[in-house]
């Protein structure tokens, strides 16, 4: 309490105007979560949540695709990084390029400098890459390829998946962490500015589909080690499939999730996942936890 009071006094004296201090509480966000009758859904096609001046989280409307993936946009002084492009190609149903471009233009005005856009992916599954087509052949835009070789060459990663890499967006360093297992080209991304860690489909409040058990186990161990050595504000994955009741998920394909779990997971959840994988050993095991379900394929 004393510390909060002190912070308030310091803030009022120095007016706390740095962008990092005006952040949105992601545990409190009410995401658009579809409708029981999609014909009556009036939500925006893409929900945009501003985390701070140069960090945005987007969610696709469940009524255009039940996967309702989350997408992430980080803005630096030289580059913007868009992680993932959603589950729908069509720019009428899913106006992603237009939405991203508008955010970038406003940022460019505020820094008085044009920037380039890098479009990359947490992994290569269809529900995170469909919108790539909207970004291809656009000016000042590069779309990173989907194979491990594309990722290692673009981000200059050595010794995949054992070594991380970094990319500088212009006064903003992002760490690229290989985490194959859900999909062979899965990566996690850590933003040193906001301390947000993106964990894709490998760790989120839902069914964690494991396609390569041995690789996934090693990846989650490495991610846990990384998280233990760095401050993390939020672990953010790509979907929400859990309800707000412990251990209970929505059925696959549902277009209405009025009582869904919050998007962020915690370090405690990650350690719980890591421990469960270790206990299971070499034999893939389906296991229901409070905030996620381990689901080997
Ligand atoms: Zn996936
Ligand atoms: Zn997915």
PDB file of N, CA and C in Angstrom, residues 14-111:
ATOM      1  N   UNK A  14       5.883  13.839 -11.337  1.00  0.00           N
ATOM      2  CA  UNK A  14       6.539  13.743 -12.645  1.00  0.00           C
ATOM      3  C   UNK A  14       5.565  13.391 -13.766  1.00  0.00           C
ATOM      4  N   UNK A  15       4.321  13.366 -13.451  1.00  0.00           N
ATOM      5  CA  UNK A  15       3.188  13.180 -14.354  1.00  0.00           C
ATOM      6  C   UNK A  15       3.170  11.878 -15.172  1.00  0.00           C
ATOM      7  N   UNK A  16       4.072  10.954 -14.923  1.00  0.00           N
ATOM      8  CA  UNK A  16       4.015   9.584 -15.458  1.00  0.00           C
ATOM      9  C   UNK A  16       3.554   9.512 -16.905  1.00  0.00           C
ATOM     10  N   UNK A  17       4.224  10.229 -17.745  1.00  0.00           N
ATOM     11  CA  UNK A  17       3.715  10.280 -19.116  1.00  0.00           C
ATOM     12  C   UNK A  17       4.419   9.345 -20.085  1.00  0.00           C
ATOM     13  N   UNK A  18       5.337   8.519 -19.592  1.00  0.00           N
ATOM     14  CA  UNK A  18       5.983   7.604 -20.537  1.00  0.00           C
ATOM     15  C   UNK A  18       4.945   6.598 -21.005  1.00  0.00           C
ATOM     16  N   UNK A  19       5.105   6.133 -22.222  1.00  0.00           N
ATOM     17  CA  UNK A  19       4.101   5.244 -22.810  1.00  0.00           C
ATOM     18  C   UNK A  19       3.962   3.952 -22.004  1.00  0.00           C
ATOM     19  N   UNK A  20       5.082   3.502 -21.435  1.00  0.00           N
ATOM     20  CA  UNK A  20       5.035   2.241 -20.698  1.00  0.00           C
ATOM     21  C   UNK A  20       4.133   2.336 -19.464  1.00  0.00           C
ATOM     22  N   UNK A  21       3.960   3.579 -18.971  1.00  0.00           N
ATOM     23  CA  UNK A  21       3.170   3.715 -17.757  1.00  0.00           C
ATOM     24  C   UNK A  21       1.679   3.783 -18.036  1.00  0.00           C
ATOM     25  N   UNK A  22       1.308   4.069 -19.262  1.00  0.00           N
ATOM     26  CA  UNK A  22      -0.113   4.087 -19.574  1.00  0.00           C
ATOM     27  C   UNK A  22      -0.438   2.841 -20.386  1.00  0.00           C
ATOM     28  N   UNK A  23      -0.542   1.747 -19.681  1.00  0.00           N
ATOM     29  CA  UNK A  23      -0.821   0.477 -20.346  1.00  0.00           C
ATOM     30  C   UNK A  23      -2.216  -0.005 -19.949  1.00  0.00           C
ATOM     31  N   UNK A  24      -2.800  -0.789 -20.823  1.00  0.00           N
ATOM     32  CA  UNK A  24      -4.121  -1.355 -20.571  1.00  0.00           C
ATOM     33  C   UNK A  24      -3.973  -2.624 -19.739  1.00  0.00           C
ATOM     34  N   UNK A  25      -4.855  -2.794 -18.781  1.00  0.00           N
ATOM     35  CA  UNK A  25      -4.840  -4.025 -17.981  1.00  0.00           C
ATOM     36  C   UNK A  25      -5.489  -5.152 -18.796  1.00  0.00           C
ATOM     37  N   UNK A  26      -4.663  -6.046 -19.293  1.00  0.00           N
ATOM     38  CA  UNK A  26      -5.175  -7.091 -20.200  1.00  0.00           C
ATOM     39  C   UNK A  26      -5.975  -8.177 -19.464  1.00  0.00           C
ATOM     40  N   UNK A  27      -5.904  -8.164 -18.139  1.00  0.00           N
ATOM     41  CA  UNK A  27      -6.734  -9.109 -17.381  1.00  0.00           C
ATOM     42  C   UNK A  27      -8.186  -8.637 -17.311  1.00  0.00           C
ATOM     43  N   UNK A  28      -8.409  -7.391 -17.710  1.00  0.00           N
ATOM     44  CA  UNK A  28      -9.753  -6.806 -17.556  1.00  0.00           C
ATOM     45  C   UNK A  28     -10.470  -6.595 -18.887  1.00  0.00           C
ATOM     46  N   UNK A  29      -9.815  -6.919 -19.987  1.00  0.00           N
ATOM     47  CA  UNK A  29     -10.416  -6.648 -21.299  1.00  0.00           C
ATOM     48  C   UNK A  29     -11.609  -7.565 -21.558  1.00  0.00           C
ATOM     49  N   UNK A  30     -12.694  -6.971 -22.044  1.00  0.00           N
ATOM     50  CA  UNK A  30     -13.821  -7.780 -22.515  1.00  0.00           C
ATOM     51  C   UNK A  30     -13.666  -7.906 -24.031  1.00  0.00           C
ATOM     52  N   UNK A  31     -13.266  -9.090 -24.477  1.00  0.00           N
ATOM     53  CA  UNK A  31     -13.067  -9.308 -25.907  1.00  0.00           C
ATOM     54  C   UNK A  31     -14.401  -9.583 -26.591  1.00  0.00           C
ATOM     55  N   UNK A  32     -14.487  -9.241 -27.865  1.00  0.00           N
ATOM     56  CA  UNK A  32     -15.668  -9.659 -28.611  1.00  0.00           C
ATOM     57  C   UNK A  32     -15.616 -11.189 -28.664  1.00  0.00           C
ATOM     58  N   UNK A  33     -16.741 -11.835 -28.399  1.00  0.00           N
ATOM     59  CA  UNK A  33     -16.692 -13.290 -28.267  1.00  0.00           C
ATOM     60  C   UNK A  33     -17.825 -13.972 -29.023  1.00  0.00           C
ATOM     61  N   UNK A  34     -18.239 -13.362 -30.135  1.00  0.00           N
ATOM     62  CA  UNK A  34     -19.199 -14.014 -31.025  1.00  0.00           C
ATOM     63  C   UNK A  34     -20.640 -13.844 -30.605  1.00  0.00           C
ATOM     64  N   UNK A  35     -21.506 -14.624 -31.245  1.00  0.00           N
ATOM     65  CA  UNK A  35     -22.946 -14.563 -30.975  1.00  0.00           C
ATOM     66  C   UNK A  35     -23.532 -15.960 -31.147  1.00  0.00           C
ATOM     67  N   UNK A  36     -24.639 -16.211 -30.451  1.00  0.00           N
ATOM     68  CA  UNK A  36     -25.302 -17.500 -30.651  1.00  0.00           C
ATOM     69  C   UNK A  36     -25.927 -17.530 -32.045  1.00  0.00           C
ATOM     70  N   UNK A  37     -26.359 -16.356 -32.509  1.00  0.00           N
ATOM     71  CA  UNK A  37     -26.835 -16.241 -33.890  1.00  0.00           C
ATOM     72  C   UNK A  37     -25.965 -15.215 -34.620  1.00  0.00           C
ATOM     73  N   UNK A  38     -25.063 -15.700 -35.447  1.00  0.00           N
ATOM     74  CA  UNK A  38     -24.095 -14.791 -36.075  1.00  0.00           C
ATOM     75  C   UNK A  38     -24.739 -13.781 -37.024  1.00  0.00           C
ATOM     76  N   UNK A  39     -25.935 -14.089 -37.500  1.00  0.00           N
ATOM     77  CA  UNK A  39     -26.625 -13.124 -38.378  1.00  0.00           C
ATOM     78  C   UNK A  39     -26.948 -11.841 -37.621  1.00  0.00           C
ATOM     79  N   UNK A  40     -27.029 -11.957 -36.308  1.00  0.00           N
ATOM     80  CA  UNK A  40     -27.361 -10.776 -35.491  1.00  0.00           C
ATOM     81  C   UNK A  40     -26.130 -10.140 -34.860  1.00  0.00           C
ATOM     82  N   UNK A  41     -24.956 -10.605 -35.257  1.00  0.00           N
ATOM     83  CA  UNK A  41     -23.731 -10.082 -34.644  1.00  0.00           C
ATOM     84  C   UNK A  41     -23.366  -8.714 -35.222  1.00  0.00           C
ATOM     85  N   UNK A  42     -23.277  -7.720 -34.341  1.00  0.00           N
ATOM     86  CA  UNK A  42     -22.950  -6.358 -34.787  1.00  0.00           C
ATOM     87  C   UNK A  42     -21.566  -5.897 -34.335  1.00  0.00           C
ATOM     88  N   UNK A  43     -20.774  -6.815 -33.811  1.00  0.00           N
ATOM     89  CA  UNK A  43     -19.436  -6.443 -33.345  1.00  0.00           C
ATOM     90  C   UNK A  43     -18.561  -6.075 -34.537  1.00  0.00           C
ATOM     91  N   UNK A  44     -17.460  -5.359 -34.252  1.00  0.00           N
ATOM     92  CA  UNK A  44     -16.539  -5.051 -35.350  1.00  0.00           C
ATOM     93  C   UNK A  44     -15.910  -6.347 -35.869  1.00  0.00           C
ATOM     94  N   UNK A  45     -15.511  -6.298 -37.128  1.00  0.00           N
ATOM     95  CA  UNK A  45     -14.913  -7.491 -37.743  1.00  0.00           C
ATOM     96  C   UNK A  45     -13.569  -7.811 -37.090  1.00  0.00           C
ATOM     97  N   UNK A  46     -12.890  -6.754 -36.683  1.00  0.00           N
ATOM     98  CA  UNK A  46     -11.623  -6.911 -35.962  1.00  0.00           C
ATOM     99  C   UNK A  46     -11.662  -5.992 -34.749  1.00  0.00           C
ATOM    100  N   UNK A  47     -11.501  -6.567 -33.568  1.00  0.00           N
ATOM    101  CA  UNK A  47     -11.418  -5.733 -32.365  1.00  0.00           C
ATOM    102  C   UNK A  47      -9.976  -5.278 -32.190  1.00  0.00           C
ATOM    103  N   UNK A  48      -9.793  -3.988 -31.963  1.00  0.00           N
ATOM    104  CA  UNK A  48      -8.436  -3.464 -31.761  1.00  0.00           C
ATOM    105  C   UNK A  48      -8.331  -2.954 -30.329  1.00  0.00           C
ATOM    106  N   UNK A  49      -7.392  -3.504 -29.589  1.00  0.00           N
ATOM    107  CA  UNK A  49      -7.127  -3.030 -28.228  1.00  0.00           C
ATOM    108  C   UNK A  49      -5.740  -2.406 -28.194  1.00  0.00           C
ATOM    109  N   UNK A  50      -5.704  -1.168 -27.761  1.00  0.00           N
ATOM    110  CA  UNK A  50      -4.420  -0.468 -27.641  1.00  0.00           C
ATOM    111  C   UNK A  50      -3.834  -0.798 -26.274  1.00  0.00           C
ATOM    112  N   UNK A  51      -2.685  -1.456 -26.281  1.00  0.00           N
ATOM    113  CA  UNK A  51      -2.045  -1.778 -24.997  1.00  0.00           C
ATOM    114  C   UNK A  51      -1.278  -0.565 -24.476  1.00  0.00           C
ATOM    115  N   UNK A  52      -0.500   0.042 -25.372  1.00  0.00           N
ATOM    116  CA  UNK A  52       0.113   1.351 -25.097  1.00  0.00           C
ATOM    117  C   UNK A  52       0.270   2.045 -26.449  1.00  0.00           C
ATOM    118  N   UNK A  53       0.992   3.152 -26.487  1.00  0.00           N
ATOM    119  CA  UNK A  53       1.056   3.939 -27.727  1.00  0.00           C
ATOM    120  C   UNK A  53       1.562   3.157 -28.931  1.00  0.00           C
ATOM    121  N   UNK A  54       2.392   2.161 -28.695  1.00  0.00           N
ATOM    122  CA  UNK A  54       2.983   1.452 -29.838  1.00  0.00           C
ATOM    123  C   UNK A  54       2.833  -0.069 -29.765  1.00  0.00           C
ATOM    124  N   UNK A  55       1.777  -0.514 -29.088  1.00  0.00           N
ATOM    125  CA  UNK A  55       1.511  -1.957 -28.996  1.00  0.00           C
ATOM    126  C   UNK A  55       0.006  -2.189 -29.083  1.00  0.00           C
ATOM    127  N   UNK A  56      -0.403  -3.014 -30.033  1.00  0.00           N
ATOM    128  CA  UNK A  56      -1.834  -3.241 -30.263  1.00  0.00           C
ATOM    129  C   UNK A  56      -2.130  -4.732 -30.334  1.00  0.00           C
ATOM    130  N   UNK A  57      -3.288  -5.098 -29.793  1.00  0.00           N
ATOM    131  CA  UNK A  57      -3.731  -6.493 -29.854  1.00  0.00           C
ATOM    132  C   UNK A  57      -5.047  -6.515 -30.618  1.00  0.00           C
ATOM    133  N   UNK A  58      -5.120  -7.395 -31.604  1.00  0.00           N
ATOM    134  CA  UNK A  58      -6.301  -7.477 -32.460  1.00  0.00           C
ATOM    135  C   UNK A  58      -6.948  -8.848 -32.283  1.00  0.00           C
ATOM    136  N   UNK A  59      -8.262  -8.867 -32.327  1.00  0.00           N
ATOM    137  CA  UNK A  59      -8.938 -10.164 -32.326  1.00  0.00           C
ATOM    138  C   UNK A  59      -9.927 -10.238 -33.481  1.00  0.00           C
ATOM    139  N   UNK A  60      -9.866 -11.362 -34.174  1.00  0.00           N
ATOM    140  CA  UNK A  60     -10.818 -11.599 -35.259  1.00  0.00           C
ATOM    141  C   UNK A  60     -12.170 -11.968 -34.662  1.00  0.00           C
ATOM    142  N   UNK A  61     -13.231 -11.493 -35.304  1.00  0.00           N
ATOM    143  CA  UNK A  61     -14.599 -11.792 -34.866  1.00  0.00           C
ATOM    144  C   UNK A  61     -14.892 -13.290 -35.035  1.00  0.00           C
ATOM    145  N   UNK A  62     -15.456 -13.905 -33.995  1.00  0.00           N
ATOM    146  CA  UNK A  62     -15.774 -15.338 -34.036  1.00  0.00           C
ATOM    147  C   UNK A  62     -16.789 -15.676 -35.129  1.00  0.00           C
ATOM    148  N   UNK A  63     -17.562 -14.687 -35.529  1.00  0.00           N
ATOM    149  CA  UNK A  63     -18.579 -14.942 -36.549  1.00  0.00           C
ATOM    150  C   UNK A  63     -18.001 -14.947 -37.966  1.00  0.00           C
ATOM    151  N   UNK A  64     -16.740 -14.522 -38.151  1.00  0.00           N
ATOM    152  CA  UNK A  64     -16.120 -14.718 -39.473  1.00  0.00           C
ATOM    153  C   UNK A  64     -15.269 -15.977 -39.476  1.00  0.00           C
ATOM    154  N   UNK A  65     -14.769 -16.371 -38.317  1.00  0.00           N
ATOM    155  CA  UNK A  65     -14.093 -17.663 -38.177  1.00  0.00           C
ATOM    156  C   UNK A  65     -14.086 -18.036 -36.695  1.00  0.00           C
ATOM    157  N   UNK A  66     -14.580 -19.238 -36.379  1.00  0.00           N
ATOM    158  CA  UNK A  66     -14.738 -19.615 -34.960  1.00  0.00           C
ATOM    159  C   UNK A  66     -13.411 -19.640 -34.209  1.00  0.00           C
ATOM    160  N   UNK A  67     -12.291 -19.751 -34.922  1.00  0.00           N
ATOM    161  CA  UNK A  67     -10.994 -19.780 -34.235  1.00  0.00           C
ATOM    162  C   UNK A  67     -10.707 -18.454 -33.535  1.00  0.00           C
ATOM    163  N   UNK A  68     -11.275 -17.359 -34.050  1.00  0.00           N
ATOM    164  CA  UNK A  68     -11.126 -16.023 -33.451  1.00  0.00           C
ATOM    165  C   UNK A  68      -9.713 -15.768 -32.928  1.00  0.00           C
ATOM    166  N   UNK A  69      -8.708 -15.897 -33.821  1.00  0.00           N
ATOM    167  CA  UNK A  69      -7.330 -15.734 -33.348  1.00  0.00           C
ATOM    168  C   UNK A  69      -7.021 -14.300 -32.911  1.00  0.00           C
ATOM    169  N   UNK A  70      -6.037 -14.192 -32.053  1.00  0.00           N
ATOM    170  CA  UNK A  70      -5.476 -12.898 -31.659  1.00  0.00           C
ATOM    171  C   UNK A  70      -4.252 -12.626 -32.530  1.00  0.00           C
ATOM    172  N   UNK A  71      -4.035 -11.357 -32.836  1.00  0.00           N
ATOM    173  CA  UNK A  71      -2.900 -10.911 -33.644  1.00  0.00           C
ATOM    174  C   UNK A  71      -2.242  -9.758 -32.886  1.00  0.00           C
ATOM    175  N   UNK A  72      -0.975  -9.538 -33.146  1.00  0.00           N
ATOM    176  CA  UNK A  72      -0.241  -8.581 -32.323  1.00  0.00           C
ATOM    177  C   UNK A  72       0.595  -7.657 -33.201  1.00  0.00           C
ATOM    178  N   UNK A  73       0.526  -6.366 -32.888  1.00  0.00           N
ATOM    179  CA  UNK A  73       1.255  -5.378 -33.682  1.00  0.00           C
ATOM    180  C   UNK A  73       2.155  -4.547 -32.762  1.00  0.00           C
ATOM    181  N   UNK A  74       3.469  -4.602 -33.048  1.00  0.00           N
ATOM    182  CA  UNK A  74       4.460  -3.860 -32.272  1.00  0.00           C
ATOM    183  C   UNK A  74       5.077  -2.799 -33.182  1.00  0.00           C
ATOM    184  N   UNK A  75       5.143  -1.563 -32.700  1.00  0.00           N
ATOM    185  CA  UNK A  75       5.663  -0.483 -33.525  1.00  0.00           C
ATOM    186  C   UNK A  75       6.973   0.046 -32.959  1.00  0.00           C
ATOM    187  N   UNK A  76       7.975   0.148 -33.829  1.00  0.00           N
ATOM    188  CA  UNK A  76       9.247   0.743 -33.435  1.00  0.00           C
ATOM    189  C   UNK A  76       9.513   1.973 -34.273  1.00  0.00           C
ATOM    190  N   UNK A  77      10.729   2.526 -34.153  1.00  0.00           N
ATOM    191  CA  UNK A  77      11.046   3.740 -34.906  1.00  0.00           C
ATOM    192  C   UNK A  77      11.424   3.481 -36.354  1.00  0.00           C
ATOM    193  N   UNK A  78      11.750   2.200 -36.656  1.00  0.00           N
ATOM    194  CA  UNK A  78      12.108   1.867 -38.039  1.00  0.00           C
ATOM    195  C   UNK A  78      11.146   0.863 -38.664  1.00  0.00           C
ATOM    196  N   UNK A  79      10.648  -0.038 -37.838  1.00  0.00           N
ATOM    197  CA  UNK A  79       9.792  -1.111 -38.345  1.00  0.00           C
ATOM    198  C   UNK A  79       8.579  -1.329 -37.462  1.00  0.00           C
ATOM    199  N   UNK A  80       7.543  -1.875 -38.105  1.00  0.00           N
ATOM    200  CA  UNK A  80       6.428  -2.439 -37.351  1.00  0.00           C
ATOM    201  C   UNK A  80       6.528  -3.948 -37.503  1.00  0.00           C
ATOM    202  N   UNK A  81       6.151  -4.674 -36.478  1.00  0.00           N
ATOM    203  CA  UNK A  81       6.117  -6.136 -36.572  1.00  0.00           C
ATOM    204  C   UNK A  81       4.693  -6.593 -36.315  1.00  0.00           C
ATOM    205  N   UNK A  82       4.087  -7.211 -37.331  1.00  0.00           N
ATOM    206  CA  UNK A  82       2.760  -7.807 -37.156  1.00  0.00           C
ATOM    207  C   UNK A  82       2.958  -9.304 -36.993  1.00  0.00           C
ATOM    208  N   UNK A  83       2.528  -9.832 -35.856  1.00  0.00           N
ATOM    209  CA  UNK A  83       2.620 -11.269 -35.648  1.00  0.00           C
ATOM    210  C   UNK A  83       1.262 -11.890 -35.970  1.00  0.00           C
ATOM    211  N   UNK A  84       1.226 -12.607 -37.063  1.00  0.00           N
ATOM    212  CA  UNK A  84       0.066 -13.365 -37.564  1.00  0.00           C
ATOM    213  C   UNK A  84      -0.903 -12.497 -38.380  1.00  0.00           C
ATOM    214  N   UNK A  85      -1.649 -13.203 -39.242  1.00  0.00           N
ATOM    215  CA  UNK A  85      -2.578 -12.485 -40.128  1.00  0.00           C
ATOM    216  C   UNK A  85      -3.982 -13.092 -40.113  1.00  0.00           C
ATOM    217  N   UNK A  86      -4.289 -13.918 -39.117  1.00  0.00           N
ATOM    218  CA  UNK A  86      -5.661 -14.359 -38.933  1.00  0.00           C
ATOM    219  C   UNK A  86      -6.098 -15.514 -39.813  1.00  0.00           C
ATOM    220  N   UNK A  87      -7.404 -15.792 -39.764  1.00  0.00           N
ATOM    221  CA  UNK A  87      -7.950 -17.020 -40.326  1.00  0.00           C
ATOM    222  C   UNK A  87      -8.726 -16.811 -41.624  1.00  0.00           C
ATOM    223  N   UNK A  88      -8.776 -15.566 -42.123  1.00  0.00           N
ATOM    224  CA  UNK A  88      -9.612 -15.276 -43.290  1.00  0.00           C
ATOM    225  C   UNK A  88      -8.829 -14.454 -44.318  1.00  0.00           C
ATOM    226  N   UNK A  89      -8.913 -14.880 -45.575  1.00  0.00           N
ATOM    227  CA  UNK A  89      -8.199 -14.155 -46.636  1.00  0.00           C
ATOM    228  C   UNK A  89      -8.915 -12.876 -47.042  1.00  0.00           C
ATOM    229  N   UNK A  90     -10.226 -12.962 -47.132  1.00  0.00           N
ATOM    230  CA  UNK A  90     -11.029 -11.914 -47.757  1.00  0.00           C
ATOM    231  C   UNK A  90     -10.986 -10.590 -46.996  1.00  0.00           C
ATOM    232  N   UNK A  91     -10.617  -9.509 -47.723  1.00  0.00           N
ATOM    233  CA  UNK A  91     -10.434  -8.232 -47.025  1.00  0.00           C
ATOM    234  C   UNK A  91     -11.747  -7.503 -46.733  1.00  0.00           C
ATOM    235  N   UNK A  92     -12.847  -7.996 -47.287  1.00  0.00           N
ATOM    236  CA  UNK A  92     -14.150  -7.416 -46.923  1.00  0.00           C
ATOM    237  C   UNK A  92     -14.606  -8.002 -45.584  1.00  0.00           C
ATOM    238  N   UNK A  93     -14.528  -9.326 -45.492  1.00  0.00           N
ATOM    239  CA  UNK A  93     -14.909  -9.995 -44.243  1.00  0.00           C
ATOM    240  C   UNK A  93     -13.920  -9.735 -43.120  1.00  0.00           C
ATOM    241  N   UNK A  94     -12.673  -9.506 -43.530  1.00  0.00           N
ATOM    242  CA  UNK A  94     -11.592  -9.400 -42.542  1.00  0.00           C
ATOM    243  C   UNK A  94     -10.583  -8.340 -43.011  1.00  0.00           C
ATOM    244  N   UNK A  95     -10.905  -7.060 -42.771  1.00  0.00           N
ATOM    245  CA  UNK A  95     -10.084  -5.956 -43.327  1.00  0.00           C
ATOM    246  C   UNK A  95      -8.804  -5.718 -42.521  1.00  0.00           C
ATOM    247  N   UNK A  96      -7.911  -6.688 -42.563  1.00  0.00           N
ATOM    248  CA  UNK A  96      -6.716  -6.611 -41.717  1.00  0.00           C
ATOM    249  C   UNK A  96      -5.709  -5.589 -42.218  1.00  0.00           C
ATOM    250  N   UNK A  97      -5.416  -5.623 -43.529  1.00  0.00           N
ATOM    251  CA  UNK A  97      -4.414  -4.688 -44.059  1.00  0.00           C
ATOM    252  C   UNK A  97      -4.818  -3.246 -43.752  1.00  0.00           C
ATOM    253  N   UNK A  98      -6.085  -2.958 -44.024  1.00  0.00           N
ATOM    254  CA  UNK A  98      -6.612  -1.606 -43.799  1.00  0.00           C
ATOM    255  C   UNK A  98      -6.480  -1.197 -42.320  1.00  0.00           C
ATOM    256  N   UNK A  99      -6.817  -2.129 -41.445  1.00  0.00           N
ATOM    257  CA  UNK A  99      -6.774  -1.861 -39.996  1.00  0.00           C
ATOM    258  C   UNK A  99      -5.341  -1.589 -39.538  1.00  0.00           C
ATOM    259  N   UNK A 100      -4.422  -2.449 -39.990  1.00  0.00           N
ATOM    260  CA  UNK A 100      -3.016  -2.332 -39.581  1.00  0.00           C
ATOM    261  C   UNK A 100      -2.407  -1.046 -40.150  1.00  0.00           C
ATOM    262  N   UNK A 101      -2.723  -0.781 -41.412  1.00  0.00           N
ATOM    263  CA  UNK A 101      -2.189   0.397 -42.092  1.00  0.00           C
ATOM    264  C   UNK A 101      -2.597   1.692 -41.375  1.00  0.00           C
ATOM    265  N   UNK A 102      -3.842   1.720 -40.918  1.00  0.00           N
ATOM    266  CA  UNK A 102      -4.348   2.910 -40.217  1.00  0.00           C
ATOM    267  C   UNK A 102      -3.572   3.138 -38.910  1.00  0.00           C
ATOM    268  N   UNK A 103      -3.339   2.060 -38.177  1.00  0.00           N
ATOM    269  CA  UNK A 103      -2.596   2.189 -36.914  1.00  0.00           C
ATOM    270  C   UNK A 103      -1.169   2.668 -37.208  1.00  0.00           C
ATOM    271  N   UNK A 104      -0.558   2.071 -38.233  1.00  0.00           N
ATOM    272  CA  UNK A 104       0.822   2.434 -38.577  1.00  0.00           C
ATOM    273  C   UNK A 104       0.900   3.902 -39.023  1.00  0.00           C
ATOM    274  N   UNK A 105      -0.067   4.343 -39.821  1.00  0.00           N
ATOM    275  CA  UNK A 105      -0.050   5.739 -40.299  1.00  0.00           C
ATOM    276  C   UNK A 105      -0.094   6.721 -39.137  1.00  0.00           C
ATOM    277  N   UNK A 106      -0.919   6.409 -38.150  1.00  0.00           N
ATOM    278  CA  UNK A 106      -1.008   7.312 -36.990  1.00  0.00           C
ATOM    279  C   UNK A 106       0.312   7.342 -36.221  1.00  0.00           C
ATOM    280  N   UNK A 107       0.935   6.180 -36.106  1.00  0.00           N
ATOM    281  CA  UNK A 107       2.231   6.093 -35.424  1.00  0.00           C
ATOM    282  C   UNK A 107       3.304   6.866 -36.213  1.00  0.00           C
ATOM    283  N   UNK A 108       3.275   6.726 -37.533  1.00  0.00           N
ATOM    284  CA  UNK A 108       4.245   7.435 -38.378  1.00  0.00           C
ATOM    285  C   UNK A 108       4.102   8.949 -38.217  1.00  0.00           C
ATOM    286  N   UNK A 109       2.857   9.388 -38.111  1.00  0.00           N
ATOM    287  CA  UNK A 109       2.628  10.828 -37.903  1.00  0.00           C
ATOM    288  C   UNK A 109       3.230  11.268 -36.571  1.00  0.00           C
ATOM    289  N   UNK A 110       3.045  10.435 -35.534  1.00  0.00           N
ATOM    290  CA  UNK A 110       3.522  10.849 -34.215  1.00  0.00           C
ATOM    291  C   UNK A 110       5.051  10.821 -34.126  1.00  0.00           C
ATOM    292  N   UNK A 111       5.706   9.921 -34.856  1.00  0.00           N
ATOM    293  CA  UNK A 111       7.183   9.908 -34.802  1.00  0.00           C
ATOM    294  C   UNK A 111       7.795  10.683 -35.976  1.00  0.00           C
TER     295      UNK A 111
END
